[in-house]
XYZ file of C-alpha atoms in Angstrom:
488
model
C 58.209 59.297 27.326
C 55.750 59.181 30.330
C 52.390 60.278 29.648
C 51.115 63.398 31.476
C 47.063 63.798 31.452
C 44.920 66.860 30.648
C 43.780 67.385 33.943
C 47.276 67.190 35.546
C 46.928 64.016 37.436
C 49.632 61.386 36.959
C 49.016 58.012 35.459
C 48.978 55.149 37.794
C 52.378 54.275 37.028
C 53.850 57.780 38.627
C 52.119 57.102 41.965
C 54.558 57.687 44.732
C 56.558 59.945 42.817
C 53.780 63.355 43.167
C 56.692 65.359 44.934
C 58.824 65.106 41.736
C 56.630 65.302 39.022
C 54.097 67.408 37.952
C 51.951 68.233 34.954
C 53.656 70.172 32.367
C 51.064 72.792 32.868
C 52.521 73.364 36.387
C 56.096 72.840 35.646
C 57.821 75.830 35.668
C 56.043 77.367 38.718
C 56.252 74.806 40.463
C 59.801 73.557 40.495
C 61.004 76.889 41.034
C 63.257 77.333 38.023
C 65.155 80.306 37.009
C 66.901 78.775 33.411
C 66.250 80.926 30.717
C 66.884 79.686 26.666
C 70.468 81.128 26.890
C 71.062 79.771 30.317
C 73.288 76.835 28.217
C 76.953 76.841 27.862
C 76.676 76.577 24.060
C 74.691 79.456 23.681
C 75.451 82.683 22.071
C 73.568 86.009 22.542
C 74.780 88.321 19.559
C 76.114 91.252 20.661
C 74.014 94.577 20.342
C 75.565 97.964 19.810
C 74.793 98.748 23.643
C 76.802 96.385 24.578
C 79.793 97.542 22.512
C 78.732 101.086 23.914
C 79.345 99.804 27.622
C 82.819 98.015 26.720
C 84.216 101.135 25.048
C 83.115 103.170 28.079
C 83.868 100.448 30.720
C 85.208 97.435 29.593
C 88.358 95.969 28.938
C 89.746 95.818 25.764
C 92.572 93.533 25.108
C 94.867 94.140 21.893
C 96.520 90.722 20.292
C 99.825 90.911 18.603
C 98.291 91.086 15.102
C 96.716 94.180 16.197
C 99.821 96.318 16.585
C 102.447 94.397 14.151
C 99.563 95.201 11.323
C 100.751 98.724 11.954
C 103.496 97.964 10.171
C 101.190 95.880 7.421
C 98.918 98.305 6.690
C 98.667 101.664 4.237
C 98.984 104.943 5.830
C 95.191 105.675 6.035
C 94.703 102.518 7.717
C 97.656 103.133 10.006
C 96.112 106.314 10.363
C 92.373 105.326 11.236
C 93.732 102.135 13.330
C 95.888 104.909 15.674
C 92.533 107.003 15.814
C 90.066 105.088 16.930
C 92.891 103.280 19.862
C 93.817 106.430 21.141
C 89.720 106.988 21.367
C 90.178 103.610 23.453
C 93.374 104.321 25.302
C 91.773 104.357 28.489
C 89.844 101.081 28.082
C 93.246 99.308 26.305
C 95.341 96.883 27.762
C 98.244 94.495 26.428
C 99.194 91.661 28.431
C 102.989 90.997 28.859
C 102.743 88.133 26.215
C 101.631 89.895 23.330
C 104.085 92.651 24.051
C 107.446 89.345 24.083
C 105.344 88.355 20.601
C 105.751 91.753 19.019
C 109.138 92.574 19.744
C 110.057 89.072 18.615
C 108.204 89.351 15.193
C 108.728 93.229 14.540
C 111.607 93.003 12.612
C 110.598 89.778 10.601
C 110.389 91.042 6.797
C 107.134 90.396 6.225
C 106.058 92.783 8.876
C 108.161 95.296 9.133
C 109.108 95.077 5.409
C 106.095 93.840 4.559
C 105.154 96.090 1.451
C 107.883 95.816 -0.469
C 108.343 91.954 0.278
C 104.828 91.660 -0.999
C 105.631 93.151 -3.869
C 108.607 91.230 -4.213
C 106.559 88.072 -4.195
C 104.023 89.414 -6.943
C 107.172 90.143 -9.289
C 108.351 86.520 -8.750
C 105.012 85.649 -9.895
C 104.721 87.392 -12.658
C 107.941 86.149 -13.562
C 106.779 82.840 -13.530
C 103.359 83.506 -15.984
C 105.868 84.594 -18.456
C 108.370 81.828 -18.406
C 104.935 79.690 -18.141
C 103.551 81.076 -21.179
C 106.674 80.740 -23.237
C 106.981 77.178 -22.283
C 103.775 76.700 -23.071
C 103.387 78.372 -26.843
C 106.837 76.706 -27.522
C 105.345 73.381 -26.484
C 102.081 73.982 -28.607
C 104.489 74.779 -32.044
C 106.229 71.771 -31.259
C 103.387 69.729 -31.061
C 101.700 71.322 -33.848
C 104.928 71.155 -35.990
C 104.559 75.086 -36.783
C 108.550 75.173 -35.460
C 109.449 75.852 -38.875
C 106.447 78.080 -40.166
C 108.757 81.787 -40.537
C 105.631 83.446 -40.587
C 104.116 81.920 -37.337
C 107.142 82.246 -35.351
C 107.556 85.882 -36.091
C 103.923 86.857 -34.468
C 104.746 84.302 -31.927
C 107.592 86.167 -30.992
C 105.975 89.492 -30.972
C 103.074 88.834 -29.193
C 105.408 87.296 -26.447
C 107.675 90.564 -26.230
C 104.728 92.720 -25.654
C 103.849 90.276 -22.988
C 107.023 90.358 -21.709
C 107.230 94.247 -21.569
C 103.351 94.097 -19.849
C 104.728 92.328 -17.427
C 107.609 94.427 -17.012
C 105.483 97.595 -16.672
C 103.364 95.088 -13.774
C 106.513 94.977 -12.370
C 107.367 98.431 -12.220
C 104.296 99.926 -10.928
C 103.619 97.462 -8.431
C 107.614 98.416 -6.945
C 106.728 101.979 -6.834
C 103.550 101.457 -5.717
C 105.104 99.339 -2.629
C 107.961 102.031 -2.559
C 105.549 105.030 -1.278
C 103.060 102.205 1.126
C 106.590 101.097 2.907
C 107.017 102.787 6.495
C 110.497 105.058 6.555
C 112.595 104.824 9.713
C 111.827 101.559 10.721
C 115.509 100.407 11.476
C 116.169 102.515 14.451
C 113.341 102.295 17.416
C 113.671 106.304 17.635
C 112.519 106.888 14.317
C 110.035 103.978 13.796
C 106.997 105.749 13.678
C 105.000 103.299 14.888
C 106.913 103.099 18.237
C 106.703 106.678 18.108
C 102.402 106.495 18.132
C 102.422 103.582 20.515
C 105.158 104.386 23.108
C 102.754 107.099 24.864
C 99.241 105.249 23.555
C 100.398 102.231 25.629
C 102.176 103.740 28.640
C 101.350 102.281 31.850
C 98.624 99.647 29.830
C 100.853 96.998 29.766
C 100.827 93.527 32.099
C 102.830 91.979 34.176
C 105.522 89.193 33.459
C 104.028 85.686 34.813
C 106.750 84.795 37.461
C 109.078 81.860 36.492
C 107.408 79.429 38.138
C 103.861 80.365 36.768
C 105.281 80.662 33.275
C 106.324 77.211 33.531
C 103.570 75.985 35.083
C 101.611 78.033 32.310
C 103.515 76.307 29.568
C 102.707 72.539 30.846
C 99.007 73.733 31.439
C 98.926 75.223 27.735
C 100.562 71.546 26.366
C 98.027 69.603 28.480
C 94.849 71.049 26.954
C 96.285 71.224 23.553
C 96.486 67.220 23.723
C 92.885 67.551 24.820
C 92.156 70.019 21.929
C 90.774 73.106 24.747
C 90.889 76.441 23.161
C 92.641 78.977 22.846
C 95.713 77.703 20.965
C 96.214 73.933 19.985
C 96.204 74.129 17.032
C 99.921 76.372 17.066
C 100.995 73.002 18.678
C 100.670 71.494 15.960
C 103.777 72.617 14.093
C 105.173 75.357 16.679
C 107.398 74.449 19.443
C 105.855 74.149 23.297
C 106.611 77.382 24.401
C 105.544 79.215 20.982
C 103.130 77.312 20.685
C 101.129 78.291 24.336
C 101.606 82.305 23.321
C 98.020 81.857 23.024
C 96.960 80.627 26.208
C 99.772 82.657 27.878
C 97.863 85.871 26.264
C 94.037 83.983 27.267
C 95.337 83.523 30.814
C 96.748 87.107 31.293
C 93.452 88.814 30.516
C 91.134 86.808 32.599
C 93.395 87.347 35.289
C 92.959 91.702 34.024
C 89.373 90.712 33.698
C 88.938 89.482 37.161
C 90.864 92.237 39.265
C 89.121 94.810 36.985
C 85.901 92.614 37.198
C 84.705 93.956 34.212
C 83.819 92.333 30.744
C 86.340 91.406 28.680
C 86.642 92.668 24.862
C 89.726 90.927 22.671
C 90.668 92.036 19.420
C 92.474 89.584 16.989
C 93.145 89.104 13.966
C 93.466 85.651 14.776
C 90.597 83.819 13.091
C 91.427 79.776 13.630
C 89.341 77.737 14.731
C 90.578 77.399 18.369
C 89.218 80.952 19.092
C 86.318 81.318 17.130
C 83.328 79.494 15.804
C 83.018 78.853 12.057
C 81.574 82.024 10.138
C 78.495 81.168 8.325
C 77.588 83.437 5.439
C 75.589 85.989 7.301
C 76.099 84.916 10.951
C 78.823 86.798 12.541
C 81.863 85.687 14.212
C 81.655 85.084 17.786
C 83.958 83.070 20.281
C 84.222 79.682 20.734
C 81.896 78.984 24.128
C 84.299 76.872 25.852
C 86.015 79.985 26.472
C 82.936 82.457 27.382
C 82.023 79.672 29.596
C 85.695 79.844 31.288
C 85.375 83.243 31.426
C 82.495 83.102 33.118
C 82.877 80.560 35.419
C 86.604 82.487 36.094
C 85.347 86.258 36.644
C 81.514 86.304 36.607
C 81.862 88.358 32.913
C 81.066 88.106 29.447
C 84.072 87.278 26.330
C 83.471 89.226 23.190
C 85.549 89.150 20.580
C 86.148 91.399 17.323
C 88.516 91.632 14.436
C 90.154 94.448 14.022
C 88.747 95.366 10.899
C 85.286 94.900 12.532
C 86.829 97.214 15.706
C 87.285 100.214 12.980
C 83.249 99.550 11.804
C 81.833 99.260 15.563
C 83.814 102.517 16.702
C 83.086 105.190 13.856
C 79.253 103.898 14.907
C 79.927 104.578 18.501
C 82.284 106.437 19.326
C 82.423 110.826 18.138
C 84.897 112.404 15.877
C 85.964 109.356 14.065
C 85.845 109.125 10.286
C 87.042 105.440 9.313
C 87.652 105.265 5.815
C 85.653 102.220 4.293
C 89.086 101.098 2.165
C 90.674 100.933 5.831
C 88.034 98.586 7.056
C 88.726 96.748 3.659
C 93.093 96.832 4.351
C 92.280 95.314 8.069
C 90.150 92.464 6.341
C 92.898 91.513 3.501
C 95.217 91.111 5.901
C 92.965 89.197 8.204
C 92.592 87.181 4.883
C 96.427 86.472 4.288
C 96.531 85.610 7.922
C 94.053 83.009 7.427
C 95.400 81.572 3.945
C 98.816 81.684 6.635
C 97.190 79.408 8.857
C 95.668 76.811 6.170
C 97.636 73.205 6.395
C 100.229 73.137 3.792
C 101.391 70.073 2.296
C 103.318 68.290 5.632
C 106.638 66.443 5.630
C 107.741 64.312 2.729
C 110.858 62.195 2.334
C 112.715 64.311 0.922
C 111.968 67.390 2.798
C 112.670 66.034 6.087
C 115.773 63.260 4.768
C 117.255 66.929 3.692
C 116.163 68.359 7.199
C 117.597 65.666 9.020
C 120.973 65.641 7.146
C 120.791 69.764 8.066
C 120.569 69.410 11.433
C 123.065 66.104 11.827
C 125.591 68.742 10.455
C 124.917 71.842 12.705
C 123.628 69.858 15.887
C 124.309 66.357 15.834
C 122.995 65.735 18.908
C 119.546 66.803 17.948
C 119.961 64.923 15.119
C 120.578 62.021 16.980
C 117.530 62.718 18.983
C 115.276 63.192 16.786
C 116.509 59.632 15.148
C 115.851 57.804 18.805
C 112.286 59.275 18.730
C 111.738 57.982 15.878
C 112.902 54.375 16.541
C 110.975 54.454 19.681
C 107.825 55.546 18.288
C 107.714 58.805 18.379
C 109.183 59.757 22.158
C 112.905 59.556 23.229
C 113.047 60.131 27.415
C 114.959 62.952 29.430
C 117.976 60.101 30.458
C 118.010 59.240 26.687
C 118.511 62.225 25.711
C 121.462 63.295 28.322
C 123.055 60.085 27.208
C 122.867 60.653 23.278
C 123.927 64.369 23.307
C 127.032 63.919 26.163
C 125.552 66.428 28.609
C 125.960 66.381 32.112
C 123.807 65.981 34.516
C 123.819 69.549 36.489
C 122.687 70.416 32.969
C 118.958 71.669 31.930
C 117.135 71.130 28.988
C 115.491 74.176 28.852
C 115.566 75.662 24.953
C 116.632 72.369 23.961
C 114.367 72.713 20.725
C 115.218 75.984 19.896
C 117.733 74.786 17.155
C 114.762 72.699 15.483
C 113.473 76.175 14.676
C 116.651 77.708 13.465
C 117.307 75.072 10.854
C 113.152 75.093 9.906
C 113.922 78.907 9.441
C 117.004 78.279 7.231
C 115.287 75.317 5.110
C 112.598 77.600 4.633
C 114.455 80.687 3.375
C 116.630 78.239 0.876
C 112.786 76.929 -0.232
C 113.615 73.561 1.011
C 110.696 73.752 3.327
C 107.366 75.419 2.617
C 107.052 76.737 6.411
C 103.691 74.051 6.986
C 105.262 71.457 8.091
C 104.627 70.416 11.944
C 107.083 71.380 14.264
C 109.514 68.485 14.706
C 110.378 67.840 18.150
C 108.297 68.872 21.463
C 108.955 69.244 24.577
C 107.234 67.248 27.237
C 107.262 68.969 30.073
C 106.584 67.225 33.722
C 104.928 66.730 36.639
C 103.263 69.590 38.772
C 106.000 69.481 41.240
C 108.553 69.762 38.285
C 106.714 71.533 35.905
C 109.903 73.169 34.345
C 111.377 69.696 33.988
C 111.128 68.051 30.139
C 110.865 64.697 30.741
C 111.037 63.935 26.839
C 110.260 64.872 23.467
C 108.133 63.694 20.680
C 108.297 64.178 17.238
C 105.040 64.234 15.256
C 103.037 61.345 14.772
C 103.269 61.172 10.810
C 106.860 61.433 10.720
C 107.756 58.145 12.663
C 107.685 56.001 10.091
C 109.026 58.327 7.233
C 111.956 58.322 9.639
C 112.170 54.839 9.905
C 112.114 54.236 5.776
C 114.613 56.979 5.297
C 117.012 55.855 8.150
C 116.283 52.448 9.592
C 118.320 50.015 7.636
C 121.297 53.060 7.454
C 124.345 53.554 9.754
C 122.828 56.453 12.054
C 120.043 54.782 12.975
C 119.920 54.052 16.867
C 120.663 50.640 18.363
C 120.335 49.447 21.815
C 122.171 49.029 24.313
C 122.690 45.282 25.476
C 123.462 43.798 28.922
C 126.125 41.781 29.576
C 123.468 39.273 29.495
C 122.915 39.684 26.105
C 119.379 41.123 26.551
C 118.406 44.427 24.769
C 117.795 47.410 27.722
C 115.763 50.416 26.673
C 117.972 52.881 26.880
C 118.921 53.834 23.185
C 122.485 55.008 22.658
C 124.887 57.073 19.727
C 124.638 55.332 16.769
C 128.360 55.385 16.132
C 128.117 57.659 13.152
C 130.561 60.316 13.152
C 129.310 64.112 14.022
């Protein structure tokens, strides 16, 4: 580093250079700067109550789907204290157009709308399972021991494991009621959901726009583009969502800059989404705060400042700030159990294994062959089969689009996943890719996930379905991959 002497005059080596160098002494002053220490993209002022204050009073507050669909998730007094402190809000709220598709497609989804009792139907199954368990397990320990034939040990045996049987039964029982009086009544018909009932007028006229056709699709091959580049918010759902499931997260990010700027105000989300491509990483006593690739877009979008809160954390700041709320402390507690399912949700699962996706496979050659086929041709051409393939393979014609082409991917996942076939965390199997900028609605492919290319290829290769090519009269292999003469 070049030396700078006490007396502020620069070493021989600098002459000539006096206009763009100074002492440090003089530094500042004299080059004019206005950088401050959080003048850096990757710096993060924590939030003060004032500034809370201001985007209560004048900011806008964006609600994510988790926000309203835990509603439905929560126990009355949370219901209750959520409801209170948004209708303190109601006049800061907005919902862009996105989270509002999002909610009506996952309302009726059992664990939301049914979510207590399928909760509790899930703690029954395990307690099932610690009985069989411990059964098996004394059973095996008599065995090993050779007490099998010991009158006197197999009679305590057998009454200690009836009165853990009937425990476990009375578990049972009380957790069922318990779920009985949490679960929402009227929840089939939209007229007598009361949750519809409290948000129909709380939301009135504080909902966005649609994006037009052409901007969704435009949106959509954006949203797939910075996901390959790993740009927040939302590529990590591409990871095992299809494309246009998987943007719902920068169709939502996109929306409320776009409130942001015509409001040009500061811009407050609330999510219960805690991955990683929203937030930075918690650390013990440092809170949550956004991720500052997107304050920086923010910034650079609408001249305002991103903050971001929880919901539970929403309930905390308002009964601080706001008058005539009393937030119960359990309902700050509900909003944060659920935030922690969400997360334990989100964790990677165990991904595809032979026999998990051999049984997929064989599902989807008998409901949609042509998929099936598909899928197969990816797999033979490393991992991406081309628009013309893909016409060719599944018979279509060529006036006809590809648009929702995927969308039977999900319903067999869905069905594998309900028969416990699949555990729900494996990667989405085929993906759109979209096209140019000119064609943005255009897929000009799929491609199946990078780890199952060559599970395919052991499972399928040396079989009958697996894809050959086509051959020139020359005798030369072409590219183009065709049916692999298996029957439907």
């Amino acid at each position: 580093m070049p030396r700078i002497t006490t007396a502020g005059h620069l070493p021989a080596e600098f002459e000539g250079e006096q206009a763009r160098t100074m002492s440090l002494q003089d530094a500042p002053a004299a080059s004019g700067g206005t950088q401050g220490i959080f003048d850096c993209d990757e710096a993060h002022r924590t939030p003060v109550a004032e500034d809370y204050g201001r985007l209560f009073q004048s900011g806008l507050i964006v609600l994510d789907t988790n926000v309203l669909l835990n509603l439905y998730r929560s126990n009355a007094r949370t219901r209750q204290d959520t409801l209170a402190v948004l209708n303190k809000l109601r006049d800061r709220l907005w919902v862009p157009h996105q989270v509002l598709v999002e909610f009506w497609r996952n309302r009726e989804d059992r664990s939301v709308r049914h979510h207590h009792r399928t909760k509790a139907k899930e703690t029954s199954t395990a307690l099932d399972k610690v009985g069989r368990s411990a059964k098996d397990a004394v059973e095996r320990w008599m065995s090993d021991v050779r007490l099998k034939s010991d009158e006197v040990v197999a009679e305590r045996i057998d009454t200690e494991l009836t009165a853990l049987t009937q425990a476990i039964g009375g578990l049972q029982k009380m957790i069922e009621e318990q779920a009985e009086r949490d679960a929402l009544v009227g929840t089939s018909h939209t007229h007598t959901d009361p949750v519809l009932i409290e948000l129909e007028p709380l939301l009135e006229g504080r909902i966005g726009e649609a994006l037009p056709p052409e901007e969704y699709d435009k949106a959509i091959q954006e949203a797939q583009r910075r996901a390959e580049e790993e740009i927040p918010p939302g590529y990590e759902d591409f990871k095992k969502k299809p494309a246009e499931r998987a943007a719902g997260d920068y169709l939502l990010w996109l929306q409320a800059m776009g409130e942001a700027r015509r409001r040009d105000c500061d811009l407050l989300l609330v999510t219960g989404d805690v991955k990683k491509d929203w937030w930075q990483p918690r650390d013990q006593d440092i809170p949550g705060r956004p991720r500052p690739e997107l304050v920086t877009e923010l910034r650079e979008r609408t001249g305002r400042r991103l903050f971001m809160l929880t919901p539970a954390e929403l309930l905390t700041w308002a009964e601080d700030l706001l008058e005539g709320l009393d937030v119960d402390e359990d309902s700050v507690g509900d909003l944060q159990r659920l935030g922690d399912v969400d997360r334990e949700d989100d964790e990677p699962g165990p991904g595809w294994t032979r026999p998990s996706l051999a049984a997929f496979v064989e599902a989807l050659r008998l409901r949609y062959p042509a998929h099936a086929k598909v899928v197969l041709a990816a797999a033979a051409n490393e991992g991406f089969v081309d628009r013309d393939t893909v016409y060719e393979l599944a018979g279509y014609p060529s006036d006809r689009q590809l648009k929702g082409f995927t969308r039977p991917i999900s319903t067999v996942a869905r069905d594998l996943q309900d028969e416990g076939v699949l555990n729900g965390q494996e990667p989405f199997l085929l993906h759109t890719i979209y096209g140019s900028a000119t064609e943005p609605s255009w897929a000009t492919g799929f491609r199946i996930p990078e780890e199952t290319v060559s599970l395919l290829q052991d499972l399928f290769e040396d079989g009958a379905r697996w894809p050959v090519r086509k051959r020139a009269e020359s005798g030369h292999e072409e590219g183009t991959l065709l049916d692999d003469g298996a029957e439907a």
